[in-house]
Amino acid sequence: MNVQRNEPCPCGSGKKYKKCCLSHDEENAPRFVSVAGEAFADPPEPEHDHALCDVHGHAHDQDEQPQDERSIEMRRLGRLSPYAVSKIVSKNRDLIANGRRFCLPEDVAKLTTEEILEHFAKLRIALDQEKFVGLSRVTFSAWKVSSAWRFEGMDPYDDDFLGIASCELWKRWSPERPSVETLDDWMQEGYELVSKGEREKALDLWERTWGVIRSRLTPEMKTCDAAGEVFDGSQCLFNWTQDLTLEWLDLAENPSHAERGIKYVRELLAQFTEEGVSYRTNARADLGDLLFAVVRNDEAARIFLDLIREHPDMAIGYVRLSAQLEDADPQQAVRLLEEAQKNATDCGDWDVDVRLEDLREQPSIESAKSAAREGRAPRS
């Protein structure tokens, strides 16, 4: 969808696109890549070796080059956690190889606990609630709990069943301590809520998700990748944390949401101190926008001025501060963009020339120029 800067914003806010979602769309696209939908995320290199991947044409074989779109999807699926793969396959049954008996999460969820334990018993695995809860205390992943029960030559269906059933038993027996797989469910449910327009519900669910993840992060986990032990799911933590920030920004007209967003972004910055420059500059600019939303203008301006001082070759500080000043101080907004033209090397990525042209065409700017020529104060 190609929306022009001066057209109404497609989010429905009633504002012009340039004064609403444009800057965030530019900086964060592509966004909301939910693996349960048509698009699949492009996650890190494969780390998992499990029966589910065998269904998808040996997705771990790096020497085998994908020949078509489906093959590419199979390779990407092989890079996800096994639980994430099982959920994707359950919503895309055409990915299942012909003749393959497949275990899916929704099928296991329909079983009673007794039926699940009966299947374990058939595999000669003695399990009860006390034993399972004890095993769950040494990991965050239900799938990892099942790893000790696998053996060479196990039927692929049973291999899948062990992992998926462990995820289900965790939900029933340890709900107070959500597993990585449950967090993945919450995260994807949030994306679905966003797509339905139920954004406040999504925010509540994602805030809860972040609360659990944050409680498990250690000081040594200074990047999103380093937090893989805490979360490994359908969407990578790097992307999801930014998607959550975008939701806080889009609902920041509600002061309560803005304040919660401020708290969240500060937690991100305090935790992921060694994340890349782009991630951290985006987060700092987002924090500035949220502070402006609750009229903490001096604090917000300092954040942007610090960004400009520390990264004069990046347009983000100039552009985001200019956008905040368009109405209150349009002349300063123009000056900031002119400074960006002189110093920043990525002005084209931010359409600085177009922004300047739009600003200079505003009546208040023309009035100020005319007043300067005539030696009088401009009309308010």
XYZ file of C-alpha atoms in Angstrom:
380
model
C 0.000 0.000 0.000
C 1.582 3.257 -1.174
C 0.337 6.123 0.996
C 1.441 9.667 0.192
C 2.781 11.868 2.982
C -0.148 14.302 2.959
C -2.896 11.687 2.691
C -4.897 10.529 5.748
C -3.004 7.931 7.736
C -4.314 4.396 7.040
C -4.244 3.610 10.767
C -7.466 5.602 11.134
C -6.131 8.239 13.513
C -7.472 11.104 11.391
C -3.988 12.640 11.109
C -1.956 13.075 7.962
C 0.297 10.121 7.254
C 3.447 12.275 7.623
C 2.370 13.284 11.139
C 1.336 9.830 12.215
C 2.832 6.496 11.156
C 5.182 7.493 8.325
C 8.429 7.784 10.246
C 7.821 4.540 12.109
C 6.818 2.708 8.938
C 9.996 3.868 7.233
C 12.277 2.895 10.068
C 10.697 -0.412 11.028
C 9.460 -1.979 7.799
C 8.895 -4.838 7.277
C 6.849 -5.249 10.426
C 4.515 -7.825 11.924
C 5.835 -10.892 10.150
C 3.692 -13.504 11.828
C 4.846 -16.967 10.869
C 1.285 -18.214 11.120
C 0.354 -16.039 8.146
C 1.451 -15.989 4.522
C 4.853 -14.442 5.215
C 7.535 -16.229 7.158
C 10.252 -14.600 9.219
C 13.866 -15.008 8.124
C 15.361 -16.327 11.382
C 18.962 -17.148 12.290
C 20.903 -20.097 10.970
C 19.519 -23.520 11.986
C 20.337 -24.856 15.412
C 17.652 -27.533 15.770
C 17.718 -31.117 14.632
C 14.364 -32.748 15.197
C 11.892 -35.007 13.493
C 9.641 -32.165 12.401
C 12.316 -30.869 10.051
C 12.429 -34.216 8.248
C 8.866 -33.583 7.119
C 9.984 -30.537 5.184
C 12.384 -32.100 2.738
C 15.428 -32.246 5.029
C 15.431 -28.534 5.709
C 18.776 -28.734 7.507
C 20.684 -29.855 4.409
C 22.609 -26.674 3.655
C 24.096 -28.112 0.438
C 20.672 -28.552 -1.103
C 19.702 -25.285 -2.783
C 15.982 -24.380 -2.771
C 14.471 -24.549 -6.246
C 11.069 -22.934 -5.664
C 9.092 -20.845 -3.191
C 7.930 -23.871 -1.225
C 11.518 -25.123 -0.883
C 12.582 -21.731 0.422
C 9.802 -21.869 3.018
C 10.932 -25.327 4.027
C 14.479 -24.092 4.583
C 13.202 -21.236 6.715
C 11.021 -23.552 8.762
C 14.087 -25.649 9.512
C 15.635 -22.641 11.224
C 12.808 -22.213 13.730
C 12.245 -23.950 17.037
C 10.488 -27.320 16.668
C 7.389 -26.053 18.491
C 7.152 -23.065 16.156
C 7.422 -25.405 13.172
C 4.625 -27.616 14.496
C 2.308 -24.606 14.826
C 3.078 -23.396 11.316
C 2.471 -26.816 9.813
C -0.839 -27.106 11.682
C -2.035 -23.975 9.853
C -0.458 -24.931 6.525
C -1.308 -28.596 6.031
C 0.075 -28.557 2.484
C 3.547 -28.507 4.036
C 3.078 -32.055 5.298
C 4.803 -34.614 3.101
C 2.562 -37.228 1.503
C 2.060 -40.299 3.643
C 3.571 -38.735 6.767
C 1.668 -39.335 9.996
C 2.000 -36.044 11.785
C 1.471 -34.950 15.391
C 0.059 -31.436 15.765
C -0.472 -29.219 18.842
C -4.238 -28.927 18.455
C -4.605 -32.708 18.362
C -2.613 -33.197 21.558
C -4.534 -30.370 23.286
C -7.751 -32.384 22.807
C -6.367 -35.359 24.748
C -6.972 -35.792 28.443
C -3.948 -35.887 30.722
C -4.572 -39.599 31.229
C -4.521 -40.220 27.471
C -1.240 -38.321 27.139
C 0.327 -40.362 29.940
C -0.934 -43.577 28.337
C 0.966 -42.693 25.168
C 4.075 -42.026 27.246
C 3.624 -45.437 28.908
C 3.471 -47.121 25.486
C 6.878 -45.592 24.816
C 8.061 -47.041 28.162
C 8.324 -43.595 29.740
C 7.146 -43.474 33.350
C 5.895 -39.984 34.072
C 3.723 -38.265 36.644
C 3.078 -34.662 37.635
C 5.684 -34.505 40.379
C 8.431 -35.861 38.130
C 7.497 -33.564 35.260
C 7.356 -30.431 37.422
C 10.774 -31.313 38.825
C 12.218 -31.610 35.315
C 10.623 -28.310 34.285
C 12.452 -26.408 37.028
C 15.823 -26.735 35.312
C 14.828 -25.220 31.960
C 12.455 -22.692 30.425
C 11.584 -24.920 27.450
C 9.037 -27.724 27.614
C 10.522 -29.204 24.454
C 13.878 -29.545 26.161
C 12.235 -31.510 28.971
C 11.340 -34.162 26.403
C 14.841 -34.432 24.942
C 15.994 -37.027 27.495
C 13.266 -39.463 26.393
C 14.199 -39.684 22.723
C 16.171 -42.560 21.290
C 17.709 -43.394 17.951
C 15.251 -44.866 15.465
C 12.170 -43.482 17.238
C 9.106 -43.135 15.033
C 8.867 -39.488 13.840
C 5.283 -39.208 15.105
C 6.329 -40.304 18.594
C 9.317 -37.968 18.463
C 6.998 -35.047 17.715
C 4.471 -36.247 20.289
C 7.027 -36.142 23.105
C 7.800 -32.485 22.493
C 4.257 -31.315 21.846
C 2.839 -33.304 24.767
C 5.492 -31.834 27.063
C 4.376 -28.348 26.023
C 0.779 -29.266 26.798
C 1.577 -30.853 30.158
C 3.579 -27.767 31.131
C 0.487 -25.622 30.525
C -1.586 -27.924 32.744
C 0.909 -28.653 35.514
C 3.070 -25.489 35.701
C 0.862 -22.613 34.462
C 2.379 -20.193 36.982
C 5.744 -20.502 35.226
C 5.051 -20.131 31.480
C 7.334 -22.095 29.195
C 9.126 -20.640 26.189
C 6.490 -22.320 24.050
C 3.636 -20.662 25.956
C 5.360 -17.308 25.515
C 5.507 -18.045 21.800
C 1.751 -18.712 21.835
C 1.133 -15.385 23.587
C 3.371 -13.548 21.161
C 1.609 -14.928 18.095
C -1.803 -14.359 19.672
C -0.782 -10.724 20.071
C 0.003 -10.465 16.356
C -3.422 -11.907 15.559
C -5.085 -9.371 17.865
C -3.202 -6.539 16.159
C -4.372 -7.768 12.742
C -7.972 -7.762 14.029
C -7.636 -4.211 15.354
C -7.795 -5.307 19.004
C -4.638 -3.453 19.826
C -5.240 -2.746 23.502
C -5.747 -6.452 24.134
C -2.567 -7.135 22.190
C -0.680 -4.592 24.307
C -1.873 -6.171 27.538
C -0.862 -9.636 26.360
C 2.513 -8.510 25.028
C 3.233 -6.524 28.179
C 2.598 -9.710 30.156
C 4.876 -11.620 27.767
C 7.671 -9.087 28.168
C 7.289 -9.193 31.934
C 8.012 -12.930 31.971
C 10.890 -12.644 29.499
C 12.467 -9.734 31.386
C 12.277 -11.591 34.702
C 14.474 -14.323 33.189
C 17.082 -12.123 31.524
C 20.475 -11.999 33.193
C 22.919 -9.067 33.170
C 25.112 -11.028 30.764
C 22.357 -11.093 28.120
C 23.252 -7.768 26.527
C 21.836 -8.485 23.058
C 18.630 -10.096 21.839
C 20.563 -13.030 20.393
C 22.208 -13.647 23.758
C 18.733 -14.140 25.248
C 18.072 -17.273 23.189
C 17.850 -19.422 26.308
C 15.007 -17.245 27.562
C 13.067 -17.064 24.302
C 13.303 -18.947 21.009
C 10.099 -18.984 19.000
C 8.199 -18.094 15.853
C 9.312 -14.471 15.894
C 12.787 -13.411 16.921
C 13.136 -11.285 20.030
C 14.949 -8.574 18.050
C 11.930 -7.951 15.808
C 9.221 -8.491 18.388
C 10.622 -6.019 20.910
C 10.500 -3.344 18.202
C 6.984 -4.323 17.165
C 5.860 -3.899 20.776
C 7.450 -0.445 20.862
C 5.526 0.499 17.728
C 2.266 -0.485 19.391
C 3.035 1.746 22.398
C 3.769 4.608 20.004
C 0.619 4.128 17.970
C -1.537 4.241 21.114
C 0.491 6.956 22.868
C -2.345 9.484 22.741
C -3.581 7.639 25.815
C -1.225 8.943 28.555
C -1.395 5.647 30.409
C -0.176 3.754 27.337
C 2.565 6.315 26.756
C 3.830 5.989 30.337
C 3.823 2.196 30.102
C 5.675 2.486 26.809
C 8.285 4.760 28.380
C 8.903 2.205 31.118
C 9.188 -0.598 28.570
C 11.626 1.172 26.239
C 13.828 2.168 29.163
C 13.932 -1.482 30.214
C 14.988 -2.462 26.688
C 17.775 0.092 26.628
C 18.994 -0.895 30.092
C 19.066 -4.617 29.192
C 20.361 -4.740 25.623
C 23.309 -2.418 26.042
C 25.392 -4.104 23.348
C 22.683 -4.364 20.700
C 23.452 -2.736 17.326
C 23.511 1.013 16.731
C 20.337 0.982 14.628
C 18.358 -0.894 17.289
C 19.456 1.416 20.086
C 19.080 4.677 18.163
C 15.581 3.617 17.099
C 14.702 2.780 20.701
C 16.035 6.096 21.976
C 14.086 8.014 19.326
C 10.960 6.032 20.231
C 11.511 6.966 23.862
C 11.735 10.612 22.842
C 8.441 10.413 20.944
C 6.735 8.771 23.926
C 8.030 11.495 26.250
C 6.682 14.158 23.893
C 3.317 12.344 24.013
C 3.077 13.019 27.774
C 4.398 16.589 27.381
C 7.764 15.914 28.987
C 9.173 18.047 26.205
C 12.511 19.102 27.691
C 13.424 15.515 28.536
C 12.332 14.354 25.104
C 14.257 17.080 23.272
C 17.429 16.178 25.175
C 17.196 12.623 23.915
C 17.019 13.769 20.293
C 19.759 16.364 20.719
C 21.972 13.683 22.257
C 21.284 11.462 19.263
C 22.258 14.279 16.901
C 25.413 14.992 18.884
C 26.462 11.341 19.092
C 25.407 10.372 15.547
C 25.546 13.519 13.393
C 25.809 11.374 10.248
C 22.444 9.687 10.941
C 19.210 11.469 9.993
C 17.053 9.858 12.661
C 17.658 12.463 15.397
C 17.101 15.442 13.120
C 14.016 13.995 11.421
C 12.213 12.669 14.479
C 12.764 15.897 16.454
C 11.734 17.968 13.439
C 8.501 15.975 13.183
C 7.708 16.797 16.812
C 8.309 20.507 16.245
C 6.360 20.917 12.984
C 3.411 22.616 14.676
C 5.012 24.243 17.723
C 8.126 25.625 16.029
C 8.071 25.034 12.266
C 11.114 27.227 11.644
C 13.213 25.132 14.005
C 11.808 22.031 12.331
C 13.097 23.353 9.012
C 16.500 24.174 10.474
C 16.849 20.639 11.815
C 16.189 19.149 8.395
C 18.650 21.576 6.816
C 21.253 20.397 9.321
C 20.449 16.831 8.380
C 21.097 17.669 4.733
C 24.532 19.005 5.653
C 25.630 16.227 7.987
C 23.642 13.006 7.612
C 24.558 10.399 5.020
C 21.189 8.637 4.990
C 18.886 11.559 4.129
C 17.494 9.680 1.144
C 16.243 6.903 3.415
C 14.284 9.489 5.396
C 12.991 11.618 2.461
C 14.558 14.699 4.029
C 14.195 16.720 0.809
C 10.489 15.917 0.588
C 9.943 16.722 4.252
C 11.676 20.067 3.833
C 9.574 20.919 0.808
C 6.385 20.122 2.710
C 7.443 22.218 5.688
C 8.437 25.210 3.593
C 5.023 25.197 1.938
C 3.237 25.585 5.275
C 1.482 28.986 5.686
C 3.233 29.657 9.011
C 6.633 29.370 7.349
C 5.627 31.663 4.492
C 4.217 34.162 7.012
C 7.477 34.141 8.973
C 9.523 34.733 5.838
C 7.283 37.606 4.753
C 7.408 39.170 8.218
C 11.192 38.975 8.224
C 11.359 40.750 4.884
C 8.982 43.470 6.082
C 10.569 43.830 9.528
C 7.496 42.854 11.547
C 6.438 39.957 13.781
C 4.690 37.080 12.030
C 1.026 36.402 12.735
C 0.351 33.537 15.072
